[in-house]
Short mmCIF file of C-alpha atoms and ligand atoms in Angstrom, two decimals:
data_model
loop_
_atom_site.label_atom_id
_atom_site.label_comp_id
_atom_site.label_asym_id
_atom_site.label_seq_id
_atom_site.Cartn_x
_atom_site.Cartn_y
_atom_site.Cartn_z
CA MET A 114 69.02 146.85 -30.31
CA ASN A 115 72.59 146.51 -31.41
CA ASN A 116 75.45 146.36 -28.95
CA LEU A 117 76.03 150.13 -28.42
CA THR A 118 79.87 149.72 -28.47
CA ASP A 119 79.83 148.22 -31.94
CA THR A 120 78.16 150.69 -34.21
CA PRO A 121 79.89 153.15 -36.50
CA PHE A 122 78.25 155.92 -34.40
CA SER A 123 79.73 154.71 -31.09
CA ARG A 124 83.15 153.86 -32.60
CA ALA A 125 83.39 157.38 -33.95
CA LEU A 126 82.96 158.66 -30.53
CA GLY A 127 86.18 157.00 -29.21
CA THR A 128 86.48 156.62 -25.43
CA VAL A 129 83.76 154.67 -23.70
CA ALA A 130 83.33 153.89 -19.99
CA LEU A 131 81.08 150.76 -20.44
CA ARG A 132 80.20 148.14 -22.91
CA TRP A 133 76.97 146.19 -22.92
CA GLN A 134 77.36 142.53 -24.07
CA GLY A 135 73.83 141.17 -23.71
CA ASN A 136 74.65 138.68 -20.92
CA SER A 137 77.14 140.95 -19.13
CA LEU A 138 78.34 144.66 -18.57
CA GLU A 139 81.85 145.49 -19.01
CA LEU A 140 83.11 148.56 -17.05
CA LEU A 141 86.46 150.34 -17.65
CA ASP A 142 87.95 150.52 -14.12
CA GLN A 143 88.35 154.29 -13.65
CA ARG A 144 90.26 153.74 -10.34
CA LEU A 145 93.18 152.48 -12.39
CA LEU A 146 93.39 155.16 -15.10
CA PRO A 147 95.54 156.55 -16.59
CA ALA A 148 98.18 153.86 -15.64
CA GLN A 149 96.03 150.78 -16.61
CA GLU A 150 93.06 150.19 -18.98
CA HIS A 151 91.48 147.33 -17.21
CA TRP A 152 87.81 146.10 -17.96
CA ILE A 153 85.68 144.45 -15.32
CA THR A 154 83.03 142.03 -16.50
CA LEU A 155 79.73 141.91 -14.44
CA GLU A 156 77.02 139.38 -14.62
CA GLY A 157 74.82 140.64 -11.77
CA ALA A 158 73.25 143.72 -10.25
CA SER A 159 75.25 143.38 -6.89
CA GLY A 160 78.50 143.56 -8.80
CA VAL A 161 77.18 146.73 -10.71
CA ALA A 162 76.12 148.24 -7.34
CA ARG A 163 79.52 147.56 -5.83
CA CYS A 164 81.32 149.05 -8.85
CA ILE A 165 79.20 152.27 -8.53
CA ARG A 166 79.88 152.52 -4.80
CA ASP A 167 83.69 151.93 -5.23
CA MET A 168 83.92 154.29 -8.21
CA VAL A 169 84.93 151.81 -10.96
CA VAL A 170 82.36 153.76 -12.78
CA ARG A 171 81.44 157.33 -11.83
CA GLY A 172 79.86 160.51 -13.21
CA ALA A 173 76.13 161.06 -12.92
CA PRO A 174 74.88 159.78 -16.41
CA ALA A 175 77.38 156.80 -16.38
CA ILE A 176 76.07 155.87 -12.94
CA GLY A 177 72.44 155.92 -14.24
CA ILE A 178 73.20 153.99 -17.23
CA SER A 179 75.27 151.39 -15.44
CA ALA A 180 72.42 150.90 -12.89
CA ALA A 181 69.89 150.33 -15.74
CA TYR A 182 72.19 147.72 -17.11
CA GLY A 183 72.39 146.25 -13.65
CA VAL A 184 68.56 145.81 -13.62
CA ALA A 185 68.67 144.32 -17.04
CA LEU A 186 71.29 141.83 -15.78
CA ALA A 187 69.10 140.96 -12.77
CA ALA A 188 66.49 139.98 -15.25
CA ARG A 189 68.72 138.07 -17.46
CA HIS A 190 70.00 135.87 -14.64
CA ALA A 191 66.69 135.71 -12.61
CA GLY A 192 65.12 132.38 -11.93
CA SER A 193 61.78 131.50 -13.49
CA ARG A 194 60.03 131.30 -10.10
CA ASP A 195 61.24 134.33 -8.05
CA TRP A 196 62.13 136.62 -10.97
CA GLN A 197 59.99 139.53 -9.65
CA ALA A 198 61.44 139.47 -6.10
CA GLU A 199 64.94 139.20 -7.57
CA ILE A 200 64.52 142.15 -9.82
CA ARG A 201 63.03 144.20 -7.11
CA GLN A 202 65.96 143.37 -4.80
CA ALA A 203 68.35 144.48 -7.53
CA ILE A 204 66.68 147.80 -7.92
CA ARG A 205 66.83 148.44 -4.13
CA GLU A 206 70.38 147.37 -3.91
CA LEU A 207 71.37 149.62 -6.84
CA SER A 208 69.48 152.62 -5.46
CA GLU A 209 71.58 152.39 -2.36
CA SER A 210 74.95 152.60 -4.11
CA ARG A 211 75.46 156.49 -4.29
CA PRO A 212 73.15 159.13 -2.96
CA THR A 213 73.73 162.44 -4.76
CA ALA A 214 73.45 161.90 -8.49
CA VAL A 215 69.72 161.92 -9.33
CA ASN A 216 70.40 160.15 -12.65
CA LEU A 217 70.75 156.93 -10.64
CA PHE A 218 67.22 157.22 -9.29
CA TRP A 219 65.71 158.54 -12.48
CA ALA A 220 67.21 155.54 -14.45
CA LEU A 221 65.95 153.08 -11.80
CA GLN A 222 62.42 154.59 -11.89
CA ARG A 223 62.39 154.16 -15.69
CA MET A 224 63.47 150.58 -15.39
CA GLU A 225 60.92 149.93 -12.60
CA ARG A 226 58.05 151.34 -14.76
CA VAL A 227 59.05 148.78 -17.46
CA PHE A 228 59.44 145.98 -14.95
CA ASP A 229 55.95 146.78 -13.46
CA SER A 230 54.30 146.09 -16.70
CA CYS A 231 56.03 142.82 -17.52
CA GLU A 232 54.18 139.55 -17.11
CA SER A 233 56.96 136.98 -17.51
CA VAL A 234 60.55 136.77 -16.90
CA GLY A 235 61.16 136.29 -20.62
CA GLU A 236 59.35 139.60 -21.31
CA ALA A 237 61.24 141.27 -18.53
CA GLN A 238 64.59 140.09 -19.92
CA GLU A 239 63.98 141.53 -23.35
CA ARG A 240 62.25 144.77 -22.43
CA LEU A 241 64.56 145.71 -19.50
CA ALA A 242 67.65 145.16 -21.78
CA ASP A 243 65.95 147.35 -24.48
CA GLU A 244 65.16 150.09 -21.98
CA ALA A 245 68.69 150.22 -20.59
CA GLU A 246 70.09 150.37 -24.21
CA ALA A 247 67.62 153.27 -24.80
CA ILE A 248 68.70 155.10 -21.67
CA HIS A 249 72.29 154.73 -22.92
CA GLN A 250 71.57 155.78 -26.57
CA GLU A 251 69.46 158.76 -25.43
CA ASP A 252 72.26 160.00 -23.17
CA LEU A 253 74.73 159.92 -25.90
CA ALA A 254 72.33 161.75 -28.36
CA GLY A 255 71.51 164.23 -25.62
CA ASN A 256 75.28 165.09 -25.16
CA LEU A 257 75.64 165.86 -28.91
CA ALA A 258 72.57 168.09 -28.76
CA MET A 259 73.86 170.00 -25.65
CA ALA A 260 77.10 170.72 -27.42
CA ASP A 261 75.11 172.65 -30.14
CA HIS A 262 72.99 174.55 -27.52
CA ALA A 263 76.05 175.44 -25.48
CA LEU A 264 77.88 176.89 -28.46
CA SER A 265 74.92 179.09 -29.26
CA ALA A 266 74.62 180.07 -25.60
CA MET A 267 78.32 181.17 -25.72
CA GLY A 268 77.65 183.21 -28.82
CA LEU A 269 80.17 180.96 -30.74
CA SER A 270 77.98 179.84 -33.63
CA ALA A 271 78.79 182.54 -35.98
CA ASP A 272 81.42 181.82 -38.69
CA ASN A 273 83.63 184.52 -37.55
CA ALA A 274 83.72 183.58 -33.88
CA ALA A 275 87.08 183.78 -32.21
CA PRO A 276 88.54 180.81 -30.29
CA VAL A 277 88.38 180.79 -26.45
CA SER A 278 90.04 179.26 -23.39
CA VAL A 279 87.97 177.58 -20.87
CA LEU A 280 88.50 176.00 -17.37
CA THR A 281 86.73 172.76 -16.31
CA HIS A 282 86.43 170.75 -13.03
CA CYS A 283 86.19 167.06 -12.37
CA ASN A 284 85.48 164.71 -15.35
CA THR A 285 82.39 165.16 -17.50
CA GLY A 286 83.58 163.32 -20.59
CA ALA A 287 82.96 160.06 -22.19
CA LEU A 288 84.15 158.33 -19.06
CA ALA A 289 81.29 160.03 -17.11
CA THR A 290 78.40 159.56 -19.57
CA GLY A 291 77.06 157.30 -22.34
CA GLY A 292 79.82 158.93 -24.64
CA TYR A 293 81.16 162.28 -25.80
CA GLY A 294 80.37 164.05 -22.45
CA THR A 295 78.51 167.01 -21.10
CA ALA A 296 80.77 169.97 -20.34
CA LEU A 297 83.55 167.99 -21.89
CA GLY A 298 81.30 167.35 -24.90
CA VAL A 299 81.03 171.16 -25.24
CA ILE A 300 84.79 171.34 -25.16
CA ARG A 301 85.07 168.50 -27.75
CA ARG A 302 82.66 170.56 -30.03
CA LEU A 303 84.68 173.72 -29.51
CA HIS A 304 87.79 171.84 -30.64
CA GLU A 305 86.08 170.26 -33.63
CA LYS A 306 85.12 173.77 -34.69
CA LYS A 307 88.57 175.14 -34.08
CA LEU A 308 87.08 177.37 -31.44
CA LEU A 309 89.20 176.20 -28.62
CA THR A 310 92.60 177.67 -27.63
CA ARG A 311 93.09 175.69 -24.39
CA VAL A 312 91.33 173.82 -21.61
CA TYR A 313 92.57 174.28 -18.11
CA ALA A 314 91.65 171.17 -16.07
CA ASP A 315 91.44 171.39 -12.33
CA GLU A 316 93.09 168.27 -10.90
CA THR A 317 89.97 167.92 -8.61
CA ARG A 318 91.09 166.90 -5.19
CA PRO A 319 90.82 164.51 -3.54
CA TRP A 320 89.83 161.83 -6.10
CA LEU A 321 91.69 163.53 -8.91
CA GLN A 322 89.11 163.02 -11.67
CA GLY A 323 90.61 166.04 -13.47
CA SER A 324 94.23 164.62 -13.62
CA ARG A 325 93.50 161.04 -13.90
CA LEU A 326 90.58 161.18 -16.25
CA THR A 327 90.05 164.48 -17.88
CA ALA A 328 93.63 165.08 -18.90
CA TRP A 329 93.84 161.50 -20.03
CA GLU A 330 90.66 161.68 -22.16
CA LEU A 331 91.60 165.18 -23.71
CA MET A 332 95.20 164.09 -24.51
CA ARG A 333 93.86 160.79 -26.18
CA ASP A 334 91.95 163.13 -28.62
CA ASP A 335 94.68 165.76 -29.12
CA ILE A 336 92.69 168.48 -27.36
CA PRO A 337 95.03 171.07 -25.85
CA VAL A 338 94.85 170.74 -22.08
CA THR A 339 96.74 172.17 -19.20
CA LEU A 340 96.38 170.55 -15.75
CA ASN A 341 96.35 172.76 -12.82
CA ALA A 342 96.06 172.37 -9.11
CA ASP A 343 92.60 173.38 -7.86
CA GLY A 344 94.15 176.19 -5.89
CA ALA A 345 95.62 177.69 -9.14
CA ALA A 346 92.19 178.45 -10.57
CA ALA A 347 92.02 181.90 -9.05
CA ALA A 348 95.29 182.86 -10.57
CA ILE A 349 94.23 181.46 -13.95
CA LEU A 350 90.96 183.36 -13.94
CA ALA A 351 92.64 186.52 -12.80
CA ALA A 352 95.11 186.33 -15.74
CA GLY A 353 92.25 186.98 -18.00
CA GLU A 354 92.63 184.34 -20.71
CA VAL A 355 89.72 182.14 -19.68
CA ARG A 356 86.28 183.25 -20.91
CA TRP A 357 84.14 180.46 -19.69
CA VAL A 358 84.05 177.94 -16.80
CA LEU A 359 82.26 174.66 -18.02
CA VAL A 360 81.17 172.14 -15.45
CA GLY A 361 78.68 169.14 -15.23
CA ALA A 362 76.05 168.42 -12.49
CA ASP A 363 74.92 165.66 -10.35
CA ARG A 364 71.57 167.17 -9.46
CA ILE A 365 69.81 170.43 -10.36
CA THR A 366 66.85 171.58 -8.23
CA ALA A 367 63.69 173.46 -9.15
CA ASN A 368 65.26 176.82 -8.32
CA GLY A 369 68.41 176.21 -10.47
CA ASP A 370 70.82 175.30 -7.67
CA VAL A 371 73.34 172.84 -8.79
CA ALA A 372 75.11 170.07 -6.85
CA ASN A 373 78.40 168.92 -8.58
CA LYS A 374 81.92 167.84 -7.63
CA ILE A 375 83.35 169.37 -4.56
CA GLY A 376 85.15 172.55 -5.55
CA THR A 377 82.52 173.70 -8.19
CA TYR A 378 81.00 176.20 -5.75
CA SER A 379 84.40 177.95 -5.01
CA LEU A 380 84.86 178.06 -8.82
CA ALA A 381 81.65 179.82 -9.38
CA VAL A 382 82.39 182.40 -6.64
CA LEU A 383 85.85 183.01 -8.39
CA ALA A 384 84.27 183.17 -11.83
CA ARG A 385 81.80 185.84 -10.72
CA TYR A 386 84.62 187.88 -9.08
CA HIS A 387 86.73 187.77 -12.20
CA ASN A 388 83.81 188.30 -14.55
CA VAL A 389 84.20 184.95 -16.20
CA ARG A 390 80.98 183.14 -17.41
CA PHE A 391 79.84 180.10 -15.73
CA MET A 392 77.99 177.31 -17.56
CA VAL A 393 76.54 174.11 -16.17
CA VAL A 394 75.92 171.41 -18.86
CA ALA A 395 73.79 168.39 -17.92
CA PRO A 396 71.14 166.20 -19.35
CA SER A 397 67.52 166.62 -18.20
CA SER A 398 67.82 163.35 -16.22
CA THR A 399 70.04 165.40 -13.84
CA VAL A 400 67.13 167.89 -13.10
CA ASP A 401 65.15 167.13 -9.91
CA MET A 402 62.08 169.34 -9.96
CA SER A 403 60.86 167.62 -6.78
CA LEU A 404 63.50 169.39 -4.65
CA ALA A 405 62.86 173.10 -4.03
CA SER A 406 66.52 174.10 -3.57
CA GLY A 407 70.07 172.78 -3.25
CA THR A 408 69.84 172.58 0.64
CA ASP A 409 67.57 169.49 0.09
CA ILE A 410 70.05 167.57 -1.90
CA PRO A 411 71.79 164.74 -0.01
CA ILE A 412 75.45 165.25 -0.27
CA GLU A 413 77.64 162.12 -0.15
CA GLU A 414 80.52 161.97 2.31
CA ARG A 415 83.12 159.43 1.58
CA ASP A 416 85.98 157.77 3.64
CA GLY A 417 88.57 160.14 4.95
CA ARG A 418 91.25 157.90 3.38
CA GLU A 419 90.50 159.56 0.11
CA VAL A 420 91.91 162.76 1.57
CA ARG A 421 94.60 161.22 3.76
CA GLU A 422 96.05 158.98 1.18
CA VAL A 423 96.87 158.72 -2.58
CA ARG A 424 96.90 155.05 -3.81
CA GLY A 425 97.60 153.83 -0.19
CA ILE A 426 100.49 156.18 0.39
CA SER A 427 99.68 158.33 3.46
CA LEU A 428 99.93 162.11 3.06
CA ALA A 429 98.59 163.13 6.44
CA PRO A 430 99.14 162.08 10.17
CA GLU A 431 97.53 158.68 10.74
CA GLY A 432 94.06 159.11 12.12
CA VAL A 433 93.65 162.81 11.63
CA PRO A 434 89.91 163.62 11.34
CA VAL A 435 88.79 164.44 7.86
CA PHE A 436 85.72 166.16 6.36
CA ASN A 437 85.22 164.61 2.96
CA PRO A 438 82.04 165.80 1.34
CA VAL A 439 82.39 164.92 -2.37
CA PHE A 440 79.87 167.32 -3.73
CA ASP A 441 78.84 170.99 -3.08
CA VAL A 442 75.91 173.18 -4.05
CA THR A 443 76.37 176.21 -6.28
CA PRO A 444 73.55 178.69 -5.76
CA ALA A 445 71.69 179.51 -8.97
CA ASP A 446 72.56 183.18 -8.86
CA LEU A 447 76.23 182.36 -9.49
CA ILE A 448 75.32 180.44 -12.67
CA ASP A 449 75.02 182.19 -16.06
CA VAL A 450 73.49 179.45 -17.92
CA ILE A 451 72.37 175.86 -17.50
CA VAL A 452 72.43 173.81 -20.79
CA THR A 453 70.35 170.65 -21.30
CA GLU A 454 69.43 168.66 -24.29
CA LYS A 455 65.89 170.21 -24.06
CA GLY A 456 67.28 173.80 -24.30
CA ILE A 457 68.97 176.36 -21.97
CA VAL A 458 68.02 178.40 -18.93
CA ARG A 459 69.81 181.78 -18.64
CA ASN A 460 70.26 183.22 -15.09
CA PRO A 461 68.51 180.17 -13.72
CA ASP A 462 65.68 180.60 -11.19
CA MET A 463 62.42 178.88 -10.29
CA ALA A 464 60.44 180.57 -13.15
CA GLY A 465 63.20 179.80 -15.75
CA MET A 466 63.40 176.08 -14.56
CA GLN A 467 59.65 175.71 -14.56
CA GLY A 468 59.50 177.07 -18.12
CA LEU A 469 61.72 174.28 -19.47
CA PHE A 470 61.03 171.43 -17.05
CA GLY A 471 57.62 172.33 -15.63
O1 LIG B 987 82.24 161.53 -7.77
P1 LIG B 987 82.03 161.44 -9.11
O2 LIG B 987 83.31 161.34 -9.89
O3 LIG B 987 80.98 160.56 -9.65
O4 LIG B 987 81.46 162.96 -9.50
C1 LIG B 987 81.33 163.39 -10.84
C2 LIG B 987 80.85 164.72 -10.91
O5 LIG B 987 80.70 165.48 -10.01
C3 LIG B 987 80.64 165.21 -12.44
O6 LIG B 987 80.88 166.57 -12.56
C4 LIG B 987 79.11 165.05 -12.62
O7 LIG B 987 78.68 163.78 -12.27
C5 LIG B 987 78.68 165.26 -14.04
S1 LIG B 987 79.39 164.07 -15.10
C6 LIG B 987 78.79 164.45 -16.63
#
């Protein structure tokens, strides 16, 4: 397969978070955005696992794609005698990098299935690289399909549809995916079709994915964005301009509950109170039908320094105890529609989810 970053298709998509070079994986260091565009080159799975853990690359689909390339790198650089043990160890290490986004485990299982059927290191090198590129390519294609489904679900496919303003949380764009984005892909599509008045972007405390990444991505593409503190969302929704809240997901369970960036749940409560529609946009690789409900989802807690400090500058008394869960669970009954590349589930519940993902 061709290098995915060097096709007319991928070039047309603009911003990318990762570049596969055959013998190495390049990751755009998202910790440094928007101040610096710095690429990190990785030649082994351990480096990829570290980059996922340290949030060089983040966002559920991008984490899964990076992990898949990590397995391909393990094969590429494996010795001819212990290749199986080395690849198996790489899969284990990658699976321990972050716990909540199920796309990581989904991608690793796909890679493991291919690995299990390989009989030589040469075969593993070729087939694992192909599989990782397929995962990448499918994610990108899925995002484009989701944008179409979402516009129909919003009732905005008709020629005479009127433009809307939306509010989003975290970063669900090209930086978080194989390209284009999930919820941000829908926003791109609205803009392409002149159906977007404005995007309000929550800054997304504490890691600031909204201000550092979403605002950057949208401004690069001249998409009208207004940045707001998370606490301003209630006032924005009360003002009545915003018609839809659009968010991504890290894991969706069999009853339609959704784990996503911390603050998503409060936004869903606010949306219901203000009669604003709430849409979750995610690929089917984010759906985990093995878990009955959101209470079963492992929620990552990260270092308290992410709350106490910004870029090493202390904003709180030294040593103050911090609670830093980086995801929360939005109950299905607060969600109006879940959009995937396979189709949509309105008013999600067990039956609706089973119907599409059975
Ligand atoms: O901690 P992050 O930045 O990896 O969290 C990202 C999110 O919560 C996104 O909303 C989610 O992964 C969907 S990205 C298309």
